[in-house]
């Protein structure tokens, strides 16, 4: 780690107090602090706002609270960079328990500079539980500071300050350590500090992330997790927030004010035994984490390679799980919240940086996780683990979403190889697939706010328009190969042979993110969803179920990355019904409310549909927003088709009823495309029916009434949208 140019004492002395607020410390009751905190940076004012019973009933917590608070703050004309836009960070009623793994998540909600609509993104670390135990179910920040500020919430004393912060470096691996030292009284107290930050690149790009920290007492260094999707980090820096810091020193396992701790412990004992007994033979989350699936994706032709052209590569073994298992420090409890026995937050200690401003230093790299390994590896054609780790490190500390960066770089690389871009356009960079050093230079340019990297940092949707307008590229071809939906770059899974996963990405409200539905194995590998209705049912259940985690401050991984003995023999293994039962126990244990699995789904369906109406309110009206680019459906180029010639020819003959014998490759591609696009239309119709939406992807008033969320303002938006359609 680079030593700061100024001492911590000098940096702290340069702070100037702009405002302070004292509040009453109160215990959490049944999972809720029962108030939210509003801060306006235009005039540095504070306001405590009550959490009503109606708010709990309709919006539950977490993402639901974030969406409701943002809805009330903005109007249909608000843009991401208006002072009116808010950054909302919320926890959830179950967040902060320590007897069940994966219970420390925050959800960040804002209007996105990338998608120009409402987005949510979840993040681990200690910030969310500390926010709750310091007194608040959500923090909403509106307005813009005149200069860089730190907002410090002291949950030990009940004081919040807004301070100028002129001297601290903005990059997250430096800033997190400095502020942890600054606001902790001693080494032991560092564990009670969590910092949210975004690095240099967040001032220049649209897909900037927010890092949330926790202090690793064994490594004696801060660790980082990311709210990566949608550009919340750009909003963070646009508001001149250098950091949010929360201090909460008196951590115990009983602070959630739960109704029945024994019921929570019952669920915890069951899953913790499964992790102990089965993790090593299942996914090895405690040794490798989510990077365990790199070679599995490659085996099933699902690993995005060369901008999703292909699904595998002969060099994948150079970046597969065995490589990361050897690189990760083993034997440490790598949970990103207390009590998480899944411990999947692995890191490479003492990594030697070779490029950029931190060249010659040794740093801690958190990851790679699967998305990083796939995107920063195969998708840009990079199979050098050193370069991959350096890309991972710089994305994190600069504040760059790895998924969006990887897809944006891969898109630019394909355009370069197709002759759409030249070195004159790229400032001399040779953006061939596999040029990892060029990808690193793009990152450094993003941080400096200069060069072609800034264009790549605006995202795939922006580049599609820019390359067509400025360089005369074919807009149709750019649209076909540009791997984004609704402005958000697609998660790192090939979907050509999974119609259900195409829908999972295409229909996701915020944009193409796998946290809504991951149906590739159910659909493609196991063929469990043969009909449109089967797929539609899965595209109802799984997005609703996965939404539930974000309402309560939970991580999804303990649900299905460890499974009970015999789970594969249950009626619906993908649902992991024993773990669903665990969550009913936890919910009842925290809130005291008798809970069924359907109750959990009902909570989600209300919020999911509210978020959909919110997106409609902000202008995303109509079916046309739910389509993926054609490359997510099938081959765009002759080379893609011919790389899977036998597969595609067989499909033409056996599925479509077209004899490929005397057809050119282009003719075969046209037949295949027509069929696949017709299939997707059929899927959309089926999903809309199942969800209770009309044929133009607008929720119906009847559905809102059924869910009990037919608020006047919601009904008004639906009526307006139907008039637009």
XYZ file of C-alpha atoms in Angstrom:
725
model
C 0.000 0.000 0.000
C 1.296 3.477 -0.896
C 2.000 5.647 2.130
C -0.130 8.812 2.162
C 1.667 12.050 1.282
C 0.333 13.668 4.447
C 0.067 12.176 7.902
C -3.325 11.193 9.217
C -2.988 13.901 11.838
C -2.397 16.525 9.135
C -5.327 15.277 7.086
C -7.669 15.366 10.056
C -6.478 18.845 11.010
C -7.394 20.058 7.515
C -11.025 19.022 7.985
C -13.474 21.849 8.519
C -16.737 21.140 10.308
C -19.701 22.186 8.171
C -22.544 20.779 10.256
C -23.237 18.420 13.109
C -26.321 16.682 14.406
C -26.972 14.967 17.717
C -29.568 12.235 17.932
C -30.905 9.845 20.532
C -29.476 6.340 20.540
C -32.280 3.771 20.686
C -32.311 -0.027 20.558
C -33.407 -1.879 17.434
C -36.819 -3.522 17.814
C -37.773 -6.670 15.904
C -35.176 -5.869 13.241
C -36.076 -2.216 12.728
C -34.448 0.978 13.976
C -37.837 2.553 13.113
C -36.404 5.698 11.550
C -34.419 6.825 8.520
C -31.928 9.657 8.248
C -32.211 12.357 5.563
C -29.222 14.598 4.786
C -29.288 17.486 2.311
C -25.833 18.532 1.133
C -27.090 21.755 -0.447
C -27.588 23.310 2.984
C -26.064 20.633 5.264
C -29.303 19.873 7.078
C -30.454 16.697 8.800
C -33.865 15.171 9.419
C -34.971 12.001 11.178
C -37.974 10.427 9.493
C -40.191 7.755 11.047
C -40.672 4.313 9.553
C -44.416 3.757 9.600
C -46.195 0.433 9.855
C -47.558 0.963 6.343
C -43.998 1.376 5.082
C -43.022 -1.933 6.691
C -46.144 -3.678 5.388
C -45.744 -2.541 1.790
C -41.992 -2.107 1.356
C -40.517 -4.411 4.061
C -37.023 -2.845 4.233
C -33.760 -2.726 2.301
C -34.420 -2.270 -1.417
C -38.092 -1.570 -0.735
C -37.319 1.314 1.620
C -34.727 2.652 -0.812
C -37.192 2.651 -3.695
C -39.944 4.309 -1.678
C -37.650 7.050 -0.370
C -36.279 7.764 -3.834
C -39.777 7.746 -5.387
C -40.863 10.422 -2.911
C -37.755 12.524 -3.618
C -37.706 12.685 -7.430
C -40.118 13.371 -10.266
C -40.254 12.028 -13.837
C -37.980 14.814 -15.075
C -35.220 14.284 -12.505
C -31.900 13.207 -14.000
C -29.076 11.354 -12.315
C -26.947 14.485 -11.927
C -29.686 16.730 -10.572
C -29.236 17.780 -6.970
C -32.757 16.403 -6.494
C -31.528 12.855 -7.150
C -30.832 10.898 -4.004
C -28.370 8.259 -2.993
C -30.198 5.899 -0.638
C -28.474 3.173 1.375
C -30.691 0.759 3.289
C -30.222 -2.387 5.347
C -33.322 -4.474 6.157
C -34.881 -6.128 9.214
C -32.785 -9.318 9.155
C -29.545 -7.497 8.347
C -27.056 -7.623 11.195
C -27.878 -10.969 12.773
C -24.758 -13.078 13.331
C -26.283 -16.537 13.742
C -26.957 -17.104 10.045
C -24.429 -16.645 7.219
C -24.703 -13.810 4.725
C -26.588 -11.270 6.845
C -24.649 -8.048 6.314
C -25.802 -6.594 3.007
C -26.730 -3.023 2.113
C -28.762 -2.029 -0.923
C -27.929 1.199 -2.742
C -30.732 2.852 -4.742
C -30.409 5.875 -7.026
C -31.111 7.225 -10.505
C -28.418 5.811 -12.744
C -26.062 7.703 -15.055
C -25.708 4.463 -17.037
C -29.345 3.431 -17.532
C -31.020 6.816 -16.895
C -33.496 5.065 -14.646
C -33.816 3.694 -11.140
C -31.256 1.060 -10.139
C -30.434 -0.973 -7.070
C -27.131 -2.609 -6.209
C -26.236 -4.668 -3.146
C -22.960 -4.626 -1.239
C -21.407 -6.510 1.656
C -19.001 -5.299 4.321
C -19.959 -3.909 7.708
C -21.638 -0.647 6.651
C -25.249 -1.844 6.575
C -25.356 -3.464 10.039
C -23.424 -0.570 11.590
C -25.874 1.901 10.019
C -28.786 0.053 11.611
C -27.194 -0.348 15.032
C -26.218 3.317 14.942
C -29.925 4.062 14.678
C -31.236 4.046 11.096
C -32.941 1.690 8.643
C -31.847 3.830 5.718
C -29.700 6.829 4.882
C -30.887 9.137 2.092
C -28.602 11.855 0.766
C -29.878 14.636 -1.458
C -28.243 17.779 -2.832
C -24.605 18.396 -3.721
C -21.764 19.589 -1.555
C -19.702 22.558 -2.697
C -16.442 20.695 -2.001
C -15.360 17.188 -1.052
C -16.930 16.081 2.220
C -16.926 13.170 4.607
C -20.144 12.297 6.398
C -19.280 10.634 9.714
C -21.936 8.832 11.739
C -20.806 7.964 15.247
C -23.077 5.222 16.496
C -21.185 5.167 19.777
C -22.178 8.700 20.792
C -25.146 9.597 18.569
C -23.449 12.361 16.605
C -23.250 12.936 12.839
C -20.892 15.410 11.217
C -20.299 16.746 7.732
C -16.649 17.713 7.328
C -14.600 18.983 4.426
C -11.853 16.549 3.417
C -9.317 18.285 1.170
C -6.194 16.149 1.599
C -7.180 12.478 1.589
C -6.509 10.434 -1.556
C -9.766 9.354 -3.152
C -8.803 5.832 -4.307
C -10.574 3.332 -2.108
C -7.718 1.075 -0.980
C -5.927 4.154 0.407
C -8.921 6.113 1.644
C -10.490 3.160 3.436
C -7.338 2.475 5.430
C -6.705 6.137 6.215
C -10.225 6.808 7.472
C -10.306 3.586 9.468
C -7.149 4.767 11.232
C -8.483 8.304 11.586
C -11.810 7.463 13.199
C -10.739 4.491 15.342
C -9.262 5.224 18.749
C -6.910 2.251 18.636
C -6.175 -0.982 16.789
C -8.994 -2.875 18.450
C -11.492 -0.153 17.538
C -10.741 -0.450 13.803
C -13.146 -3.365 13.603
C -15.917 -0.931 14.463
C -15.327 1.310 11.426
C -16.821 0.919 7.956
C -16.160 3.267 5.052
C -18.004 3.793 1.788
C -15.968 5.385 -0.995
C -15.446 5.598 -4.748
C -12.136 6.207 -6.521
C -10.752 8.551 -9.177
C -12.558 7.014 -12.142
C -15.937 7.601 -10.503
C -15.582 11.273 -11.462
C -15.396 10.468 -15.188
C -17.334 7.291 -16.081
C -20.958 6.175 -16.019
C -20.515 2.720 -14.456
C -18.658 3.720 -11.315
C -19.131 1.657 -8.182
C -19.207 2.277 -4.435
C -16.851 0.319 -2.186
C -17.856 -0.646 1.352
C -15.148 -1.698 3.770
C -14.570 -3.870 6.760
C -11.414 -4.205 8.802
C -9.704 -7.583 8.552
C -8.208 -8.077 12.004
C -5.894 -10.853 10.816
C -4.509 -9.063 7.784
C -4.645 -5.731 9.657
C -5.989 -4.058 6.544
C -9.354 -2.988 5.202
C -11.195 -5.201 2.738
C -13.586 -3.996 0.065
C -16.914 -5.161 -1.317
C -18.712 -3.390 -4.129
C -22.104 -1.964 -4.996
C -21.087 -2.386 -8.597
C -24.018 -2.167 -10.969
C -25.504 0.916 -12.542
C -23.101 3.722 -11.673
C -23.988 4.617 -8.086
C -20.346 5.614 -7.570
C -20.702 8.375 -10.148
C -23.661 9.781 -8.207
C -21.602 9.475 -5.003
C -18.769 11.602 -6.422
C -21.108 13.973 -8.274
C -22.466 14.892 -4.860
C -18.861 15.574 -3.770
C -18.966 12.801 -1.210
C -15.432 11.595 -0.584
C -16.544 9.041 1.983
C -19.293 7.904 4.300
C -17.936 6.624 7.601
C -19.888 4.850 10.304
C -18.513 3.878 13.700
C -20.135 1.298 15.901
C -17.890 -0.287 18.509
C -20.196 -2.238 20.803
C -21.081 -5.081 18.470
C -22.918 -8.088 19.925
C -25.000 -10.867 18.422
C -28.271 -9.796 20.080
C -28.599 -6.208 18.838
C -31.391 -6.824 16.340
C -34.002 -6.897 19.101
C -35.335 -10.191 17.806
C -38.489 -11.936 18.933
C -37.154 -15.497 19.116
C -33.385 -16.000 19.062
C -33.763 -19.764 19.444
C -35.611 -20.007 16.122
C -32.844 -18.059 14.379
C -30.177 -20.257 15.950
C -32.085 -23.345 14.858
C -31.770 -22.263 11.237
C -28.150 -21.246 11.758
C -27.147 -24.584 13.230
C -28.697 -26.427 10.308
C -26.959 -24.475 7.549
C -23.642 -24.161 9.365
C -23.480 -27.936 9.696
C -24.136 -28.257 5.968
C -21.344 -25.799 5.188
C -18.965 -27.745 7.413
C -19.988 -31.118 6.004
C -20.517 -30.394 2.308
C -18.774 -27.222 1.135
C -15.550 -28.965 0.227
C -17.320 -31.519 -1.959
C -19.784 -29.044 -3.473
C -18.548 -25.582 -4.512
C -15.591 -24.927 -2.198
C -16.850 -21.472 -1.371
C -14.481 -21.307 1.597
C -11.463 -22.043 -0.599
C -12.289 -20.475 -3.971
C -15.577 -18.580 -3.697
C -17.637 -17.874 -6.791
C -14.588 -18.310 -9.052
C -15.225 -22.042 -8.641
C -17.396 -22.051 -11.770
C -14.955 -20.693 -14.390
C -14.125 -24.127 -15.786
C -17.743 -25.274 -15.432
C -18.944 -22.406 -17.596
C -16.212 -23.201 -20.109
C -17.218 -26.882 -20.189
C -20.830 -26.038 -21.027
C -19.909 -23.405 -23.649
C -21.181 -20.625 -21.376
C -17.975 -18.689 -20.587
C -18.154 -15.385 -22.512
C -15.135 -15.180 -24.762
C -14.175 -12.380 -27.176
C -17.219 -10.205 -26.431
C -19.562 -13.184 -26.017
C -18.777 -14.534 -29.508
C -17.833 -17.901 -28.059
C -18.370 -19.866 -24.850
C -15.034 -21.549 -24.248
C -11.316 -21.246 -24.927
C -8.306 -23.612 -24.857
C -6.513 -21.316 -22.387
C -9.263 -21.211 -19.769
C -7.188 -23.459 -17.513
C -4.856 -20.481 -16.984
C -7.606 -18.565 -15.140
C -9.732 -21.380 -13.695
C -10.453 -22.122 -10.044
C -7.232 -24.057 -9.485
C -5.243 -20.900 -10.247
C -7.193 -18.800 -7.755
C -7.183 -21.501 -5.115
C -3.381 -21.403 -5.224
C -3.281 -17.588 -5.181
C -5.805 -16.991 -2.387
C -4.606 -16.963 1.188
C -6.135 -20.101 2.662
C -7.158 -20.832 6.219
C -8.521 -17.406 7.106
C -12.192 -16.726 7.884
C -13.061 -14.650 4.839
C -16.625 -13.658 5.665
C -17.610 -10.057 4.883
C -19.921 -9.937 7.909
C -19.595 -11.418 11.378
C -20.797 -14.986 11.673
C -20.699 -15.763 7.940
C -19.270 -19.259 7.866
C -19.514 -19.383 4.065
C -16.391 -17.189 4.035
C -16.260 -16.644 0.272
C -14.577 -13.207 0.228
C -11.120 -14.343 -0.782
C -8.119 -12.209 -1.531
C -4.595 -12.296 -2.882
C -2.232 -10.828 -0.297
C 0.925 -8.944 -1.219
C 0.110 -8.695 -4.908
C 2.877 -6.826 -6.829
C 1.382 -4.036 -8.960
C 3.247 -3.431 -12.221
C 1.438 -0.529 -13.931
C -0.202 2.768 -13.090
C 0.238 5.024 -10.056
C 0.747 2.136 -7.641
C 3.387 0.297 -9.670
C 6.082 -1.139 -7.437
C 3.807 -1.562 -4.431
C 2.270 -4.700 -2.966
C -1.461 -4.599 -2.375
C -4.330 -6.786 -1.243
C -6.601 -7.757 -4.156
C -10.115 -8.742 -3.096
C -11.045 -11.424 -5.600
C -11.355 -12.309 -8.325
C -14.901 -13.543 -8.096
C -16.428 -15.360 -11.061
C -17.674 -12.251 -12.868
C -14.219 -10.673 -12.639
C -12.401 -13.792 -13.783
C -14.778 -14.306 -16.705
C -15.058 -10.676 -17.778
C -11.522 -9.414 -17.164
C -10.261 -12.757 -18.434
C -11.961 -14.663 -21.226
C -14.319 -11.954 -22.431
C -11.467 -9.626 -23.362
C -9.288 -12.578 -24.374
C -6.915 -12.151 -21.432
C -5.621 -15.393 -19.924
C -2.753 -13.887 -17.925
C -3.632 -14.133 -14.203
C -1.199 -11.323 -13.310
C -2.952 -8.906 -15.667
C -6.373 -10.141 -14.550
C -5.562 -9.490 -10.888
C -4.156 -6.057 -11.696
C -7.311 -5.183 -13.624
C -9.342 -6.440 -10.654
C -7.357 -4.313 -8.200
C -7.539 -1.114 -10.237
C -11.250 -1.535 -10.986
C -11.909 -1.737 -7.255
C -9.725 1.113 -6.065
C -10.600 3.437 -8.964
C -14.318 2.669 -8.487
C -15.069 0.814 -11.742
C -17.694 -1.917 -12.145
C -15.819 -4.952 -13.452
C -18.776 -6.350 -15.432
C -19.471 -3.109 -17.277
C -15.775 -2.440 -17.825
C -15.139 -5.923 -19.208
C -18.069 -5.766 -21.633
C -17.226 -2.220 -22.675
C -13.589 -3.102 -23.313
C -14.617 -6.275 -25.171
C -17.036 -4.287 -27.334
C -14.309 -1.758 -28.182
C -11.902 -4.609 -28.938
C -14.313 -6.247 -31.350
C -14.924 -2.902 -33.040
C -11.155 -2.509 -33.360
C -10.716 -5.944 -34.871
C -13.625 -5.301 -37.250
C -11.943 -2.113 -38.494
C -14.568 0.225 -37.024
C -11.894 1.671 -34.752
C -8.274 2.383 -35.614
C -5.319 3.566 -33.559
C -6.233 7.094 -34.651
C -9.496 6.729 -32.762
C -8.006 4.966 -29.745
C -5.077 7.327 -29.216
C -2.590 4.704 -30.312
C -3.954 1.799 -28.278
C -4.011 -1.501 -30.138
C -7.236 -2.909 -28.795
C -6.899 -6.476 -30.002
C -8.475 -9.221 -27.936
C -5.890 -10.470 -25.472
C -4.103 -7.147 -25.055
C -4.459 -6.941 -21.306
C -1.972 -4.092 -21.006
C -4.147 -1.989 -23.319
C -7.144 -2.786 -21.095
C -5.128 -1.591 -18.097
C -4.297 1.617 -19.906
C -8.007 2.173 -20.563
C -8.547 1.949 -16.792
C -5.748 4.390 -16.018
C -7.179 6.834 -18.565
C -10.573 6.576 -16.883
C -8.957 7.479 -13.560
C -7.143 10.446 -15.125
C -10.233 11.543 -17.051
C -8.493 11.570 -20.404
C -8.093 9.655 -23.641
C -10.145 6.939 -25.291
C -10.645 5.279 -21.912
C -13.166 7.961 -20.990
C -15.254 7.049 -24.048
C -15.134 3.363 -23.085
C -16.107 4.452 -19.578
C -19.448 5.758 -20.815
C -20.633 2.208 -21.458
C -21.678 0.069 -24.392
C -24.931 1.895 -25.132
C -23.116 5.222 -25.374
C -20.385 3.758 -27.572
C -22.944 2.274 -29.971
C -24.310 5.733 -30.691
C -20.911 7.401 -30.656
C -19.238 4.954 -33.059
C -22.167 5.174 -35.468
C -22.303 8.976 -35.390
C -18.582 9.700 -35.315
C -17.052 6.828 -37.252
C -19.845 5.773 -39.616
C -20.271 2.298 -38.149
C -23.362 0.239 -38.996
C -25.837 0.844 -36.117
C -27.476 -2.557 -36.660
C -24.204 -4.436 -36.277
C -23.239 -2.386 -33.235
C -26.596 -3.117 -31.641
C -26.253 -6.853 -32.310
C -22.818 -7.122 -30.662
C -23.264 -4.543 -27.903
C -23.889 -6.631 -24.804
C -26.155 -4.352 -22.821
C -29.847 -4.237 -22.015
C -31.594 -1.087 -20.785
C -28.138 0.514 -20.775
C -26.616 -1.978 -18.315
C -23.935 -4.387 -19.474
C -24.859 -8.072 -19.312
C -23.477 -10.329 -16.573
C -20.807 -12.763 -17.690
C -22.829 -15.754 -18.898
C -23.381 -16.884 -22.464
C -27.096 -17.291 -23.153
C -27.355 -18.365 -26.801
C -28.874 -21.754 -25.912
C -30.950 -20.653 -22.932
C -34.115 -18.809 -23.875
C -35.055 -18.551 -20.192
C -31.790 -16.815 -19.311
C -32.185 -14.469 -22.258
C -35.473 -13.511 -20.639
C -33.831 -13.340 -17.227
C -31.515 -10.657 -18.520
C -33.960 -8.964 -20.885
C -36.747 -8.619 -18.339
C -34.629 -7.569 -15.353
C -35.998 -4.220 -14.266
C -32.747 -2.384 -13.576
C -30.857 -3.961 -16.488
C -29.143 -7.217 -17.341
C -28.001 -8.538 -13.963
C -27.929 -12.163 -12.842
C -29.145 -11.406 -9.319
C -32.728 -11.554 -10.630
C -32.650 -14.968 -12.253
C -29.946 -17.514 -13.089
C -31.732 -20.191 -15.075
C -29.059 -21.446 -17.480
C -28.571 -24.833 -15.836
C -32.278 -25.443 -15.264
C -33.053 -24.486 -18.855
C -30.057 -25.432 -20.980
C -28.167 -28.138 -19.121
C -30.986 -30.012 -17.356
C -33.863 -29.134 -19.745
C -36.295 -28.620 -16.891
C -38.171 -25.759 -18.587
C -39.376 -27.156 -21.924
C -42.415 -24.910 -22.528
C -42.999 -21.168 -22.570
C -45.198 -21.596 -19.512
C -42.452 -23.470 -17.636
C -39.974 -20.737 -18.435
C -42.460 -18.037 -17.481
C -43.099 -19.696 -14.136
C -39.356 -19.763 -13.446
C -39.108 -16.128 -14.552
C -41.784 -15.318 -12.028
C -40.621 -17.350 -9.036
C -36.881 -16.791 -9.091
C -36.849 -12.995 -9.589
C -39.433 -12.690 -6.808
C -37.485 -14.985 -4.527
C -34.134 -13.350 -5.203
C -35.646 -9.907 -4.616
C -36.415 -11.011 -1.083
C -32.747 -11.081 -0.073
C -32.366 -7.406 -0.949
C -35.376 -6.491 1.196
C -33.762 -7.927 4.299
C -30.033 -7.249 3.920
C -29.065 -10.795 3.008
C -26.579 -12.403 0.652
C -27.972 -14.856 -1.889
C -25.040 -17.301 -1.772
C -25.979 -19.262 1.384
C -29.329 -20.062 -0.225
C -28.033 -22.163 -3.120
C -24.232 -22.290 -3.165
C -24.428 -24.850 -0.393
C -27.229 -27.404 -0.517
C -28.506 -30.014 1.943
C -27.896 -33.716 1.524
C -30.556 -35.113 -0.761
C -31.537 -31.748 -2.211
C -31.136 -33.070 -5.753
C -33.845 -35.630 -5.029
C -36.456 -33.060 -4.018
C -39.300 -32.060 -6.325
C -37.677 -28.739 -7.273
C -33.965 -28.792 -6.383
C -33.300 -25.295 -7.742
C -35.520 -23.808 -5.034
C -33.528 -25.457 -2.197
C -36.709 -25.698 -0.169
C -34.993 -26.582 3.096
C -33.172 -23.272 2.956
C -36.379 -21.440 2.098
C -37.744 -22.938 5.310
C -34.677 -21.589 7.123
C -35.571 -18.108 5.950
C -39.143 -18.426 7.177
C -37.717 -19.330 10.593
C -35.323 -16.388 10.539
C -38.003 -13.935 9.476
C -40.342 -15.138 12.184
C -37.512 -15.211 14.703
C -36.574 -11.587 14.013
C -40.014 -10.025 13.555
C -42.204 -12.281 15.662
C -44.629 -12.630 12.749
C -45.629 -16.221 11.806
C -44.177 -16.714 8.339
C -44.687 -19.002 5.363
C -42.709 -19.232 2.149
C -45.589 -17.518 0.357
C -45.356 -14.598 2.771
C -41.755 -14.056 1.679
C -42.736 -14.138 -1.988
C -45.582 -11.697 -1.357
C -43.154 -9.201 0.179
C -40.988 -9.441 -2.914
C -43.768 -9.290 -5.468
C -45.048 -6.026 -4.012
C -41.638 -4.370 -4.184
C -40.738 -5.911 -7.539
C -43.854 -4.509 -9.152
C -43.385 -1.160 -7.445
C -39.882 -0.960 -8.912
C -41.257 -1.822 -12.331
C -43.816 0.997 -12.064
C -41.039 3.318 -10.861
C -39.043 2.511 -14.027
C -42.156 3.186 -16.105
C -42.669 6.489 -14.282
C -39.129 7.518 -15.239
C -39.872 6.897 -18.923
C -39.131 3.239 -19.605
C -42.495 2.466 -21.172
C -43.036 -0.471 -23.466
C -42.064 -3.913 -24.549
C -39.177 -2.629 -26.651
C -37.015 -2.235 -23.533
C -37.099 -5.957 -22.715
C -35.019 -7.290 -25.625
C -31.435 -8.479 -25.467
C -28.968 -7.820 -28.288
C -29.030 -10.581 -30.852
C -25.651 -11.963 -29.796
C -27.303 -13.046 -26.552
C -29.714 -15.106 -28.707
C -27.548 -16.443 -31.514
C -24.591 -15.965 -33.864
C -24.110 -12.487 -35.307
C -21.115 -13.273 -37.527
C -20.245 -16.041 -39.951
C -17.311 -17.024 -37.731
C -19.662 -17.512 -34.770
C -22.018 -19.712 -36.756
C -19.243 -21.812 -38.240
C -17.583 -22.305 -34.851
C -20.709 -24.291 -33.882
C -21.580 -25.492 -37.374
C -22.835 -28.949 -36.461
C -24.982 -27.632 -33.614
C -26.634 -24.906 -35.649
C -27.115 -27.036 -38.762
C -28.785 -29.724 -36.650
C -31.092 -27.135 -35.102
C -32.083 -25.851 -38.528
C -32.938 -29.353 -39.652
C -34.445 -30.912 -36.519
C -36.034 -27.949 -34.726
C -36.896 -25.425 -37.424
C -37.460 -27.799 -40.329
C -35.053 -26.120 -42.758
C -32.615 -28.198 -44.799
C -29.209 -26.488 -44.495
C -27.591 -28.541 -47.256
C -27.582 -26.002 -50.091
C -27.761 -22.804 -48.048
C -24.974 -20.287 -47.558
C -23.919 -19.533 -43.994
C -25.629 -16.139 -44.241
C -28.882 -17.787 -45.337
C -28.686 -20.289 -42.514
C -28.066 -17.485 -40.034
C -31.142 -15.635 -41.287
C -33.399 -18.671 -40.764
C -31.955 -19.257 -37.302
C -32.379 -15.624 -36.335
C -35.997 -15.477 -37.422
C -36.800 -18.566 -35.380
C -34.979 -17.416 -32.245
C -36.502 -13.968 -32.310
C -39.985 -15.490 -32.694
C -39.260 -17.735 -29.716
C -38.298 -14.731 -27.640
C -41.546 -12.975 -28.516
C -43.442 -16.021 -27.318
C -41.467 -15.992 -24.075
C -42.262 -12.327 -23.432
C -45.982 -12.944 -23.913
C -45.909 -15.850 -21.459
C -43.938 -13.952 -18.817
C -46.149 -10.881 -19.020
C -49.238 -13.054 -18.509
C -47.674 -14.814 -15.520
C -46.603 -11.587 -13.885
C -49.957 -9.870 -14.359
C -48.658 -7.293 -16.828
C -50.213 -6.281 -20.118
C -48.766 -7.172 -23.521
C -46.721 -3.949 -23.483
C -44.857 -4.803 -20.268
C -46.930 -2.513 -18.041
C -48.260 -3.874 -14.715
C -52.029 -3.778 -14.511
C -54.030 -1.928 -11.899
C -55.696 -5.243 -11.084
C -52.310 -6.743 -10.238
C -51.417 -3.792 -8.039
C -54.738 -4.138 -6.256
C -54.171 -7.855 -5.727
C -50.796 -7.081 -4.145
C -52.210 -4.288 -1.995
C -49.924 -1.707 -3.557
C -52.524 0.155 -5.621
C -51.469 3.485 -4.137
C -52.970 6.509 -5.945
C -49.583 7.579 -7.275
C -48.934 4.062 -8.602
C -52.316 3.849 -10.327
C -51.728 7.294 -11.829
C -48.434 6.173 -13.415
C -50.037 3.056 -14.875
C -52.816 5.111 -16.411
C -50.318 7.551 -17.896
C -48.177 4.714 -19.297
C -51.120 3.036 -21.012
C -51.802 6.334 -22.735
C -48.207 6.412 -23.979
C -48.142 2.850 -25.276
